[in-house]
Amino acid sequence: MKTNPKTEPRDFHQARWDEPILFQLSSPGERGVQVPAPGPAAAACGDPLRDLPEGMRRKTPPALPEMAQMRVLRHYLRLSQENLGADLNVDIGQGTCTMKYSPKINDQFAASPKLAELHPLQDPTTVQGALEILHETERFLKEVSGLDRFCLQPGGGSQAILGIGSVIRNWVDAQGLSGQKDEIVTTIFSHPSNPAVAKIKGFKVVTVYPDPVTGRPDLEAFKAAVNERTAALLITNPEDIGIYNPHIREMTDLVHSVGGLCSYDQANANGILGITRAKEAGFDLCFFNLHKTFSSPHGCGGPGSGVFGVREHLVPFLPAPVVDKDAQGRFFLQYQGVDRENRIKDYYGVLPAIVRAYAWILSLGDEGLREVARVSILNNNYIFRKILQIPGFEAPYAKGEHRMEQVRYSMQDLMDATGCGIGDVQNRIFDYGMHIWSSHEPWLVPQPFTVEPTESYSAEEMDEYVAVLERIAREARENPETLKHAPHRSTIHHVDHDVLEDPKRWAITWRAYQRKYRGYFEPRS
C-alpha cells in the first residue's frame, strides 16, 4: 500500500542539552565586547549620577552574567534546538492561541535597523515613518471593525481587555452611575480575561452558561442576567468553542436598552475578517490581537500586541496619546480629547508587531482579508470531519452544524475506554514534534482539546496532524503505557506542576533561585 510522505507522521527526536542558565555560565572578567573608554565628550557632561538621590544609588554594580560572545551564541542556539513552533511543525493544536504563518518579509521589516534602533523617547518629528505606520494601522482597524478610534498601546490581549475595563469604569464613574451600574455580564466560553478584568475594575461578574444543546449562550438566562445594574457586556463571538452566535445583535440591543456598554472580544477574528464587524453587531468597544489574527507570532512567542477601539462617545476615555495628522501632513502624538491619566502601557505600542500586522494587511487588501476568513472556516470544517472519524473523539454541542475557525473537541470517550486523557495525549504528541492544547478552565467540555488550523495550512498538513492523532488514539487502545510514560523523545519528561501552585517554591529571579534552590539543581555527571 502506497503512503504519502507528506501526510505520514514524521520520525522525530528533540535535541536535548543539559544547558545551565546564563548566571551559571558566567565567568568573572569574561567579556563579549570591550567597550572603549569615555572620550572628551563624557567629561563635558559631568557626573551623570549627580541628580540621582543617594538612596537610589547602588553600593555595588549589578551582578550581571559575564560571558564571551561564543558562549552566549552557543547558549541560545542550544535552547533554540529545544523549541517547537510554527516554523518547525504543523502547529494547529495551539487552540485559541492561533499560530499561523508569519511572512518572513514582514519579519525583515520589523528587524530593520530603521525601525529596531528607534528610541521611544525620540522627538515625534524624527520618527514620522513610524507614526505614519501607527496612524495607517489604526485606519485599517477602524475599517475592519467599524469603530471610530483605536488605542495601539497594549502589549497583549489581556492588557487590551484591561484597557477596555478602564474605559468602562471611567465612563460609568463619569456618568455618576458607579453606585448603580456595578455588574458586568459575560459568558463562560468567552475568554477568562474578561471576567478577570471586570473583577479587577470593581464590578460584580455575572456569568451566562451555554444552552446544553446548541452550545451558544442561553438566551433566556442572558435576558434574566441583564438589568439596570448592568454596566457592560464582555463577550466573544464566535466563542472559544467555535460556534457562531446569531443572537448577538439581540443581546447587544438588550444591554443598550438598560444603558450599558457592549465590548467585543475579538482576540481571534480569523473566521470573520471582512465578513462581520463590531459596529453592525452593536458593539461600543472591541479589541484585536495583532499577534494572532494579523499574522505576528503569538504573544508567548513574542512580542504581542493587543489593540482596542471605541465608538465616538467613548473616545474621551481612550488612553492618551493617539496618533493624529496635522494640516501639513505631519504626524504627531495627540493628547487632547482623550484621557491623559489613563495609560495602559508606556510609549505607543509594540512597534514590531504593529509593523508586521500593517504589512500583512497591506499585502492582502480587503478581498484578501475576506479570503483569510473563508479559508480558515474551510480548513476548520475539513479537519473537523477528519477528527470526528477518530474513535474516542467527539465535538459536543450543535450536532451536525458547521463550525467557524476552531472547535473544542472532547476525548472523554477515549479516556473512559483506555484511561488515557488529554494530559497523556499532550505528552505523547511531543514525540511526533507537535503540540496539542486542552482549553481554558473550567472544563465544561470533558477531557477537552482545541484545534485551529487557520488559513495557513494545506490539506496535506492537516492530514499529517490527523494521522498523528489517529496513531496516538490507536496506541492508547493497544498499549496505554506508551502514553502514560511519554514523552520518550522530547527535551524533558514529566514536569512537576505542583510548583506552580506553591508561591513558596517560585523563583522568578536569580537571587531567589540561589536562595531557594542552591544545590538542588546540580548538573548531571
Short mmCIF file of C-alpha atoms in Angstrom, two decimals:
data_model
loop_
_atom_site.label_atom_id
_atom_site.label_comp_id
_atom_site.label_asym_id
_atom_site.label_seq_id
_atom_site.Cartn_x
_atom_site.Cartn_y
_atom_site.Cartn_z
CA MET A 1 0.00 0.00 0.00
CA LYS A 2 1.46 3.35 -1.05
CA THR A 3 1.70 6.09 1.53
CA ASN A 4 2.05 9.82 1.07
CA PRO A 5 5.28 11.03 2.73
CA LYS A 6 3.73 14.47 3.07
CA THR A 7 0.98 13.22 5.35
CA GLU A 8 2.69 10.41 7.28
CA PRO A 9 3.74 11.12 10.89
CA ARG A 10 7.41 12.05 10.86
CA ASP A 11 10.14 10.30 12.84
CA PHE A 12 11.23 12.92 15.35
CA HIS A 13 13.68 13.27 18.20
CA GLN A 14 14.03 16.52 20.08
CA ALA A 15 17.53 17.87 20.72
CA ARG A 16 18.39 17.81 24.41
CA TRP A 17 21.03 19.83 26.20
CA ASP A 18 21.76 19.91 29.90
CA GLU A 19 22.18 23.64 29.49
CA PRO A 20 22.87 25.79 32.58
CA ILE A 21 21.30 29.23 32.86
CA LEU A 22 23.33 32.33 32.00
CA PHE A 23 24.28 33.12 35.57
CA GLN A 24 25.78 29.66 35.97
CA LEU A 25 27.85 30.13 32.81
CA SER A 26 29.25 33.46 33.97
CA SER A 27 32.99 33.83 34.49
CA PRO A 28 34.36 36.95 36.28
CA GLY A 29 36.13 39.24 33.85
CA GLU A 30 34.92 37.48 30.71
CA ARG A 31 33.65 39.91 28.07
CA GLY A 32 31.68 39.75 24.86
CA VAL A 33 32.95 43.12 23.69
CA GLN A 34 35.46 45.62 25.03
CA VAL A 35 33.70 48.94 25.50
CA PRO A 36 36.02 51.90 24.73
CA ALA A 37 36.85 54.34 27.48
CA PRO A 38 34.78 57.55 27.60
CA GLY A 39 36.09 60.33 25.37
CA PRO A 40 36.28 64.09 25.95
CA ALA A 41 32.53 64.47 25.46
CA ALA A 42 31.90 62.45 28.62
CA ALA A 43 33.91 64.91 30.71
CA ALA A 44 31.83 67.77 29.37
CA CYS A 45 28.65 66.03 30.51
CA GLY A 46 29.83 65.84 34.10
CA ASP A 47 28.68 63.19 36.57
CA PRO A 48 25.50 61.54 35.24
CA LEU A 49 24.61 60.38 38.75
CA ARG A 50 24.76 63.79 40.40
CA ASP A 51 20.99 64.32 40.28
CA LEU A 52 20.16 60.79 41.47
CA PRO A 53 19.19 60.65 45.18
CA GLU A 54 21.78 58.90 47.33
CA GLY A 55 19.26 56.29 48.44
CA MET A 56 18.74 55.16 44.84
CA ARG A 57 22.44 54.65 44.04
CA ARG A 58 23.87 51.15 44.06
CA LYS A 59 26.63 50.41 46.53
CA THR A 60 27.92 47.65 44.21
CA PRO A 61 27.46 47.06 40.47
CA PRO A 62 24.65 44.67 39.42
CA ALA A 63 25.74 41.03 39.35
CA LEU A 64 25.14 40.53 35.64
CA PRO A 65 26.49 37.49 33.75
CA GLU A 66 29.97 37.96 32.29
CA MET A 67 30.39 35.90 29.14
CA ALA A 68 32.25 35.77 25.84
CA GLN A 69 30.33 36.04 22.58
CA MET A 70 30.79 32.40 21.59
CA ARG A 71 29.48 31.19 24.93
CA VAL A 72 26.37 33.39 24.57
CA LEU A 73 25.86 32.17 20.98
CA ARG A 74 26.07 28.50 21.92
CA HIS A 75 23.76 29.01 24.88
CA TYR A 76 20.90 30.48 22.85
CA LEU A 77 21.36 28.18 19.86
CA ARG A 78 21.14 25.17 22.14
CA LEU A 79 17.97 26.49 23.74
CA SER A 80 16.51 27.16 20.28
CA GLN A 81 17.02 23.49 19.39
CA GLU A 82 14.79 22.52 22.30
CA ASN A 83 11.83 24.55 20.99
CA LEU A 84 8.93 23.76 18.72
CA GLY A 85 6.96 26.38 16.82
CA ALA A 86 5.02 27.28 13.70
CA ASP A 87 8.21 27.44 11.62
CA LEU A 88 9.16 23.86 12.58
CA ASN A 89 5.97 21.85 12.81
CA VAL A 90 2.28 21.73 11.93
CA ASP A 91 1.17 23.85 14.85
CA ILE A 92 -2.61 23.76 14.59
CA GLY A 93 -3.08 22.30 18.06
CA GLN A 94 -2.38 25.58 19.82
CA GLY A 95 -6.12 26.14 20.03
CA THR A 96 -7.33 29.66 20.67
CA CYS A 97 -3.75 30.95 20.59
CA THR A 98 -3.80 30.97 16.76
CA MET A 99 -0.39 30.00 15.39
CA LYS A 100 -0.29 30.89 11.72
CA TYR A 101 2.44 31.54 9.20
CA SER A 102 4.07 34.94 9.55
CA PRO A 103 5.61 36.01 6.20
CA LYS A 104 9.38 36.31 6.62
CA ILE A 105 9.50 39.55 4.66
CA ASN A 106 7.43 41.08 7.47
CA ASP A 107 10.00 39.88 9.99
CA GLN A 108 12.66 41.64 7.92
CA PHE A 109 10.67 44.86 8.03
CA ALA A 110 10.33 44.60 11.81
CA ALA A 111 14.05 43.83 12.25
CA SER A 112 15.24 46.67 10.02
CA PRO A 113 17.65 49.00 11.87
CA LYS A 114 15.49 51.87 10.64
CA LEU A 115 12.82 50.52 12.96
CA ALA A 116 14.61 48.40 15.55
CA GLU A 117 17.02 51.18 16.54
CA LEU A 118 14.36 53.83 17.13
CA HIS A 119 14.15 55.09 20.69
CA PRO A 120 10.66 55.51 22.19
CA LEU A 121 11.61 58.93 23.59
CA GLN A 122 12.69 60.38 20.25
CA ASP A 123 11.05 63.62 19.22
CA PRO A 124 7.99 62.87 17.02
CA THR A 125 9.50 64.92 14.21
CA THR A 126 12.30 62.33 13.91
CA VAL A 127 10.00 59.26 13.72
CA GLN A 128 7.45 60.35 11.14
CA GLY A 129 7.60 56.99 9.33
CA ALA A 130 6.83 55.02 12.49
CA LEU A 131 3.98 57.37 13.40
CA GLU A 132 2.57 57.03 9.88
CA ILE A 133 2.52 53.24 10.25
CA LEU A 134 0.67 53.60 13.55
CA HIS A 135 -1.78 56.05 12.02
CA GLU A 136 -2.43 53.86 8.97
CA THR A 137 -2.78 50.68 11.04
CA GLU A 138 -5.43 52.40 13.11
CA ARG A 139 -7.21 53.43 9.90
CA PHE A 140 -7.25 49.82 8.72
CA LEU A 141 -8.58 48.61 12.08
CA LYS A 142 -11.33 51.22 12.02
CA GLU A 143 -12.41 49.88 8.64
CA VAL A 144 -12.28 46.24 9.79
CA SER A 145 -14.32 46.97 12.94
CA GLY A 146 -16.45 49.99 12.03
CA LEU A 147 -15.40 51.72 15.26
CA ASP A 148 -14.08 55.29 15.45
CA ARG A 149 -10.72 55.33 17.26
CA PHE A 150 -8.15 52.78 18.41
CA CYS A 151 -5.53 52.58 21.15
CA LEU A 152 -2.42 50.71 19.99
CA GLN A 153 -0.62 50.79 23.35
CA PRO A 154 -1.33 47.35 24.90
CA GLY A 155 1.33 44.65 24.77
CA GLY A 156 -1.17 41.79 24.53
CA GLY A 157 -4.80 40.78 24.55
CA SER A 158 -5.33 40.71 28.31
CA GLN A 159 -3.81 44.17 28.55
CA ALA A 160 -6.21 45.34 25.84
CA ILE A 161 -9.12 43.93 27.85
CA LEU A 162 -7.73 45.79 30.86
CA GLY A 163 -7.80 48.96 28.75
CA ILE A 164 -11.42 48.27 27.84
CA GLY A 165 -12.21 47.68 31.51
CA SER A 166 -10.65 51.04 32.35
CA VAL A 167 -12.73 52.79 29.69
CA ILE A 168 -15.91 51.18 31.04
CA ARG A 169 -15.02 52.01 34.64
CA ASN A 170 -14.22 55.64 33.84
CA TRP A 171 -17.33 56.01 31.68
CA VAL A 172 -19.56 54.67 34.46
CA ASP A 173 -17.92 56.99 37.00
CA ALA A 174 -18.23 60.00 34.67
CA GLN A 175 -21.97 59.35 34.34
CA GLY A 176 -22.29 59.35 38.13
CA LEU A 177 -23.53 55.75 37.99
CA SER A 178 -20.85 53.94 39.98
CA GLY A 179 -23.31 53.22 42.79
CA GLN A 180 -25.87 51.79 40.42
CA LYS A 181 -24.10 50.11 37.49
CA ASP A 182 -21.89 47.61 39.30
CA GLU A 183 -22.34 44.42 37.25
CA ILE A 184 -20.68 43.10 34.10
CA VAL A 185 -22.21 40.22 32.16
CA THR A 186 -20.04 37.70 30.32
CA THR A 187 -20.28 34.10 29.13
CA ILE A 188 -18.41 31.04 30.31
CA PHE A 189 -16.92 30.34 26.86
CA SER A 190 -15.66 33.90 26.41
CA HIS A 191 -12.00 34.43 27.24
CA PRO A 192 -11.29 34.23 31.02
CA SER A 193 -9.55 37.60 30.96
CA ASN A 194 -12.96 39.25 30.54
CA PRO A 195 -14.34 38.32 33.98
CA ALA A 196 -10.87 38.80 35.49
CA VAL A 197 -10.71 42.41 34.29
CA ALA A 198 -14.29 43.07 35.37
CA LYS A 199 -13.35 41.91 38.88
CA ILE A 200 -10.17 43.98 38.93
CA LYS A 201 -12.16 47.08 37.98
CA GLY A 202 -14.55 46.58 40.88
CA PHE A 203 -17.56 45.08 39.10
CA LYS A 204 -19.57 42.04 40.06
CA VAL A 205 -19.32 39.32 37.42
CA VAL A 206 -22.49 37.68 36.11
CA THR A 207 -21.67 34.60 34.01
CA VAL A 208 -24.08 33.10 31.48
CA TYR A 209 -23.68 29.39 30.68
CA PRO A 210 -24.42 27.72 27.34
CA ASP A 211 -27.55 26.06 26.12
CA PRO A 212 -26.76 22.35 26.60
CA VAL A 213 -27.84 21.51 23.04
CA THR A 214 -26.60 24.40 20.88
CA GLY A 215 -23.56 25.44 22.94
CA ARG A 216 -24.49 29.07 22.38
CA PRO A 217 -25.15 31.37 25.36
CA ASP A 218 -28.53 30.52 26.87
CA LEU A 219 -30.63 33.41 25.60
CA GLU A 220 -33.25 33.23 28.35
CA ALA A 221 -30.57 33.10 31.03
CA PHE A 222 -28.91 36.10 29.40
CA LYS A 223 -32.16 38.08 29.41
CA ALA A 224 -32.56 37.30 33.11
CA ALA A 225 -28.99 38.45 33.82
CA VAL A 226 -29.32 41.89 32.21
CA ASN A 227 -30.88 44.62 34.35
CA GLU A 228 -30.46 48.25 35.40
CA ARG A 229 -27.28 47.34 37.28
CA THR A 230 -25.59 46.09 34.10
CA ALA A 231 -22.63 48.32 33.23
CA ALA A 232 -21.42 46.27 30.28
CA LEU A 233 -21.39 43.06 28.31
CA LEU A 234 -17.99 41.46 27.62
CA ILE A 235 -18.37 38.64 25.10
CA THR A 236 -16.59 36.67 22.39
CA ASN A 237 -18.32 35.62 19.17
CA PRO A 238 -17.70 33.03 17.94
CA GLU A 239 -16.83 31.84 21.42
CA ASP A 240 -13.85 29.63 22.21
CA ILE A 241 -15.74 26.52 21.14
CA GLY A 242 -16.03 27.87 17.58
CA ILE A 243 -19.83 28.15 17.38
CA TYR A 244 -21.19 31.42 16.00
CA ASN A 245 -23.94 33.12 17.99
CA PRO A 246 -26.63 34.52 15.65
CA HIS A 247 -28.40 36.26 18.55
CA ILE A 248 -25.54 38.67 19.17
CA ARG A 249 -27.37 41.80 17.96
CA GLU A 250 -30.37 40.94 20.10
CA MET A 251 -28.05 40.66 23.10
CA THR A 252 -26.26 43.98 22.49
CA ASP A 253 -29.60 45.75 21.94
CA LEU A 254 -30.85 44.42 25.28
CA VAL A 255 -27.76 45.71 27.12
CA HIS A 256 -28.11 49.10 25.44
CA SER A 257 -31.76 49.25 26.48
CA VAL A 258 -30.68 49.34 30.14
CA GLY A 259 -27.93 51.90 29.48
CA GLY A 260 -24.97 49.52 29.40
CA LEU A 261 -21.97 49.24 27.07
CA CYS A 262 -21.04 46.27 24.88
CA SER A 263 -17.48 45.07 24.33
CA TYR A 264 -16.50 42.55 21.66
CA ASP A 265 -13.57 40.24 22.49
CA GLN A 266 -12.04 39.65 19.03
CA ALA A 267 -8.74 38.20 20.18
CA ASN A 268 -9.28 35.66 17.43
CA ALA A 269 -11.08 37.17 14.44
CA ASN A 270 -9.79 34.65 11.90
CA GLY A 271 -13.21 33.44 10.82
CA ILE A 272 -14.97 36.80 10.44
CA LEU A 273 -12.44 39.19 8.84
CA GLY A 274 -14.19 41.29 6.23
CA ILE A 275 -17.46 39.42 6.82
CA THR A 276 -18.86 40.81 10.06
CA ARG A 277 -17.93 43.93 12.02
CA ALA A 278 -18.26 45.04 15.62
CA LYS A 279 -20.24 48.14 14.64
CA GLU A 280 -23.04 46.28 12.86
CA ALA A 281 -23.25 43.78 15.73
CA GLY A 282 -23.97 46.70 18.08
CA PHE A 283 -20.69 46.92 20.00
CA ASP A 284 -19.28 50.07 21.57
CA LEU A 285 -15.79 48.63 22.11
CA CYS A 286 -13.72 45.81 20.65
CA PHE A 287 -10.16 44.53 20.61
CA PHE A 288 -7.91 42.51 18.32
CA ASN A 289 -4.70 40.63 18.93
CA LEU A 290 -2.37 41.70 16.15
CA HIS A 291 -0.13 38.78 17.13
CA LYS A 292 -2.82 36.25 16.25
CA THR A 293 -5.31 37.23 13.60
CA PHE A 294 -2.90 39.60 11.87
CA SER A 295 -0.02 37.13 11.47
CA SER A 296 2.59 38.18 14.02
CA PRO A 297 3.82 35.26 16.15
CA HIS A 298 1.71 34.57 19.21
CA GLY A 299 2.49 36.74 22.24
CA CYS A 300 4.28 33.98 24.16
CA GLY A 301 6.47 33.64 21.07
CA GLY A 302 6.88 37.39 21.38
CA PRO A 303 6.24 40.19 21.07
CA GLY A 304 2.48 40.63 21.45
CA SER A 305 0.18 43.50 20.59
CA GLY A 306 -3.43 43.95 21.64
CA VAL A 307 -5.29 46.93 20.18
CA PHE A 308 -8.72 48.15 21.21
CA GLY A 309 -11.19 50.54 19.67
CA VAL A 310 -14.22 52.54 20.75
CA ARG A 311 -17.23 54.35 19.32
CA GLU A 312 -17.19 58.13 19.17
CA HIS A 313 -18.90 58.71 22.53
CA LEU A 314 -16.13 56.79 24.33
CA VAL A 315 -13.15 58.48 22.66
CA PRO A 316 -12.67 60.90 25.63
CA PHE A 317 -11.96 57.82 27.80
CA LEU A 318 -9.39 56.34 25.40
CA PRO A 319 -5.85 56.27 26.85
CA ALA A 320 -3.53 59.03 25.62
CA PRO A 321 -1.80 59.51 23.31
CA VAL A 322 -3.21 58.62 19.92
CA VAL A 323 -1.55 59.49 16.60
CA ASP A 324 -3.04 62.29 14.52
CA LYS A 325 -2.10 64.14 11.34
CA ASP A 326 -1.99 67.93 11.03
CA ALA A 327 -2.90 70.13 8.06
CA GLN A 328 0.69 69.99 6.78
CA GLY A 329 0.62 66.19 6.69
CA ARG A 330 2.87 65.76 9.75
CA PHE A 331 2.09 63.07 12.29
CA PHE A 332 2.06 63.84 16.00
CA LEU A 333 1.09 62.34 19.37
CA GLN A 334 -2.32 63.71 20.31
CA TYR A 335 -3.10 64.21 24.00
CA GLN A 336 -6.18 66.38 23.54
CA GLY A 337 -9.66 64.86 23.52
CA VAL A 338 -8.51 61.60 25.11
CA ASP A 339 -7.77 60.55 28.69
CA ARG A 340 -4.30 61.81 29.68
CA GLU A 341 -4.48 59.98 33.01
CA ASN A 342 -5.46 56.58 31.64
CA ARG A 343 -2.34 54.89 30.26
CA ILE A 344 -2.16 51.16 29.59
CA LYS A 345 1.47 50.89 28.58
CA ASP A 346 4.47 53.15 28.22
CA TYR A 347 5.08 54.85 24.88
CA TYR A 348 2.95 53.99 21.86
CA GLY A 349 2.74 50.25 21.44
CA VAL A 350 4.81 47.22 20.44
CA LEU A 351 6.03 48.60 17.14
CA PRO A 352 7.50 45.38 15.62
CA ALA A 353 4.18 43.55 15.96
CA ILE A 354 2.29 46.55 14.59
CA VAL A 355 4.62 46.73 11.58
CA ARG A 356 4.08 43.04 10.83
CA ALA A 357 0.31 43.49 11.00
CA TYR A 358 0.49 46.65 8.85
CA ALA A 359 2.47 44.85 6.16
CA TRP A 360 0.19 41.79 6.32
CA ILE A 361 -2.96 43.90 5.86
CA LEU A 362 -1.40 45.90 3.02
CA SER A 363 -0.30 42.76 1.19
CA LEU A 364 -3.78 41.20 1.39
CA GLY A 365 -6.15 44.10 0.87
CA ASP A 366 -9.84 43.95 1.68
CA GLU A 367 -10.63 40.95 -0.52
CA GLY A 368 -7.56 39.13 0.81
CA LEU A 369 -8.76 39.59 4.38
CA ARG A 370 -12.11 38.07 3.45
CA GLU A 371 -10.28 35.18 1.81
CA VAL A 372 -8.39 34.60 5.09
CA ALA A 373 -11.75 34.13 6.82
CA ARG A 374 -13.15 31.87 4.11
CA VAL A 375 -10.12 29.58 4.05
CA SER A 376 -9.93 29.50 7.86
CA ILE A 377 -13.52 28.28 8.01
CA LEU A 378 -12.97 25.82 5.16
CA ASN A 379 -9.84 24.38 6.79
CA ASN A 380 -11.53 24.10 10.15
CA ASN A 381 -14.51 22.19 8.80
CA TYR A 382 -12.21 19.92 6.79
CA ILE A 383 -10.23 18.86 9.84
CA PHE A 384 -13.43 18.83 11.92
CA ARG A 385 -14.82 15.98 9.81
CA LYS A 386 -11.50 14.13 9.91
CA ILE A 387 -11.09 14.30 13.70
CA LEU A 388 -14.64 13.13 14.33
CA GLN A 389 -13.77 9.90 12.47
CA ILE A 390 -11.15 9.01 15.13
CA PRO A 391 -12.66 6.57 17.67
CA GLY A 392 -12.90 8.21 21.10
CA PHE A 393 -13.04 11.82 19.83
CA GLU A 394 -16.18 13.92 19.56
CA ALA A 395 -17.36 17.56 19.46
CA PRO A 396 -20.07 18.43 21.98
CA TYR A 397 -22.93 20.80 21.11
CA ALA A 398 -24.52 21.83 17.81
CA LYS A 399 -24.57 18.34 16.32
CA GLY A 400 -24.49 18.35 12.54
CA GLU A 401 -23.64 22.04 12.24
CA HIS A 402 -20.61 23.59 10.61
CA ARG A 403 -18.15 25.38 12.89
CA MET A 404 -16.24 28.62 12.50
CA GLU A 405 -12.45 28.87 12.77
CA GLN A 406 -11.85 26.38 15.59
CA VAL A 407 -13.52 23.59 17.55
CA ARG A 408 -13.31 22.43 21.14
CA TYR A 409 -13.31 18.65 21.00
CA SER A 410 -13.59 16.07 23.75
CA MET A 411 -11.68 12.82 24.21
CA GLN A 412 -13.71 11.69 27.20
CA ASP A 413 -14.72 8.52 25.34
CA LEU A 414 -11.05 7.67 24.80
CA MET A 415 -10.41 8.33 28.49
CA ASP A 416 -13.27 6.02 29.51
CA ALA A 417 -12.07 3.23 27.21
CA THR A 418 -8.32 3.40 27.84
CA GLY A 419 -7.60 5.54 30.90
CA CYS A 420 -5.64 7.95 28.66
CA GLY A 421 -6.83 11.55 28.64
CA ILE A 422 -5.76 14.88 27.21
CA GLY A 423 -2.74 15.14 29.52
CA ASP A 424 -1.39 11.82 28.23
CA VAL A 425 -2.04 12.76 24.60
CA GLN A 426 -0.28 16.10 25.16
CA ASN A 427 2.80 14.29 26.43
CA ARG A 428 2.79 11.75 23.62
CA ILE A 429 2.28 14.19 20.75
CA PHE A 430 5.62 15.83 21.62
CA ASP A 431 7.25 12.63 20.36
CA TYR A 432 5.91 13.49 16.91
CA GLY A 433 7.21 17.05 17.04
CA MET A 434 3.74 18.52 17.51
CA HIS A 435 1.61 20.12 20.17
CA ILE A 436 -1.99 20.00 21.37
CA TRP A 437 -3.73 22.33 23.79
CA SER A 438 -6.61 21.47 26.10
CA SER A 439 -8.75 24.54 26.84
CA HIS A 440 -9.36 27.33 29.26
CA GLU A 441 -10.67 26.40 32.67
CA PRO A 442 -13.23 25.36 33.76
CA TRP A 443 -13.50 22.21 31.66
CA LEU A 444 -17.18 22.30 30.75
CA VAL A 445 -16.19 20.12 27.83
CA PRO A 446 -14.71 16.99 29.46
CA GLN A 447 -11.16 15.99 28.50
CA PRO A 448 -11.06 18.90 26.04
CA PHE A 449 -8.68 19.86 23.27
CA THR A 450 -8.92 22.75 20.83
CA VAL A 451 -7.67 22.74 17.25
CA GLU A 452 -7.49 25.74 14.93
CA PRO A 453 -5.90 25.23 11.50
CA THR A 454 -6.22 28.91 10.36
CA GLU A 455 -5.74 29.77 6.68
CA SER A 456 -2.05 28.85 6.74
CA TYR A 457 -2.19 25.08 6.44
CA SER A 458 -2.76 22.85 3.42
CA ALA A 459 -4.97 19.77 3.31
CA GLU A 460 -1.84 17.59 3.38
CA GLU A 461 -0.55 19.28 6.53
CA MET A 462 -3.90 18.86 8.24
CA ASP A 463 -3.92 15.20 7.16
CA GLU A 464 -0.50 14.79 8.75
CA TYR A 465 -1.77 16.22 12.05
CA VAL A 466 -4.85 13.97 11.98
CA ALA A 467 -2.64 10.95 11.20
CA VAL A 468 -0.66 11.64 14.38
CA LEU A 469 -3.86 11.88 16.44
CA GLU A 470 -5.09 8.62 14.89
CA ARG A 471 -1.84 6.86 15.75
CA ILE A 472 -1.88 8.12 19.35
CA ALA A 473 -5.52 7.07 19.80
CA ARG A 474 -4.61 3.62 18.49
CA GLU A 475 -1.62 3.45 20.86
CA ALA A 476 -3.93 4.34 23.76
CA ARG A 477 -6.09 1.32 22.99
CA GLU A 478 -3.28 -1.12 22.22
CA ASN A 479 -0.61 -0.05 24.70
CA PRO A 480 -1.72 2.78 27.02
CA GLU A 481 1.59 2.66 28.90
CA THR A 482 3.19 4.22 25.81
CA LEU A 483 1.17 7.36 26.54
CA LYS A 484 1.46 7.13 30.32
CA HIS A 485 5.27 7.26 30.14
CA ALA A 486 5.52 9.79 27.31
CA PRO A 487 7.25 11.84 26.08
CA HIS A 488 10.03 9.47 25.04
CA ARG A 489 11.92 11.62 22.53
CA SER A 490 11.41 15.12 23.85
CA THR A 491 13.59 17.62 25.69
CA ILE A 492 12.08 16.91 29.08
CA HIS A 493 9.97 14.20 30.63
CA HIS A 494 7.18 14.99 33.06
CA VAL A 495 7.02 18.45 34.59
CA ASP A 496 6.15 18.91 38.25
CA HIS A 497 3.11 21.21 38.06
CA ASP A 498 2.76 21.36 41.85
CA VAL A 499 5.39 24.10 41.97
CA LEU A 500 3.07 26.40 40.03
CA GLU A 501 0.56 26.31 42.87
CA ASP A 502 3.07 26.94 45.67
CA PRO A 503 4.36 30.56 45.83
CA LYS A 504 6.95 29.49 48.42
CA ARG A 505 8.69 27.50 45.66
CA TRP A 506 8.59 30.18 42.98
CA ALA A 507 11.94 31.61 41.90
CA ILE A 508 11.44 34.42 39.39
CA THR A 509 14.88 36.00 39.85
CA TRP A 510 18.41 34.60 40.00
CA ARG A 511 18.79 35.72 43.62
CA ALA A 512 15.57 33.92 44.59
CA TYR A 513 16.75 30.86 42.70
CA GLN A 514 20.05 30.84 44.58
CA ARG A 515 18.31 31.30 47.89
CA LYS A 516 15.68 28.60 47.40
CA TYR A 517 17.42 26.04 45.23
CA ARG A 518 21.13 26.24 45.97
CA GLY A 519 22.46 22.76 45.32
CA TYR A 520 19.05 21.43 44.30
CA PHE A 521 19.58 21.54 40.54
CA GLU A 522 23.12 20.31 40.10
CA PRO A 523 24.37 19.35 36.60
CA ARG A 524 24.26 15.62 35.96
CA SER A 525 27.65 13.89 35.91
#
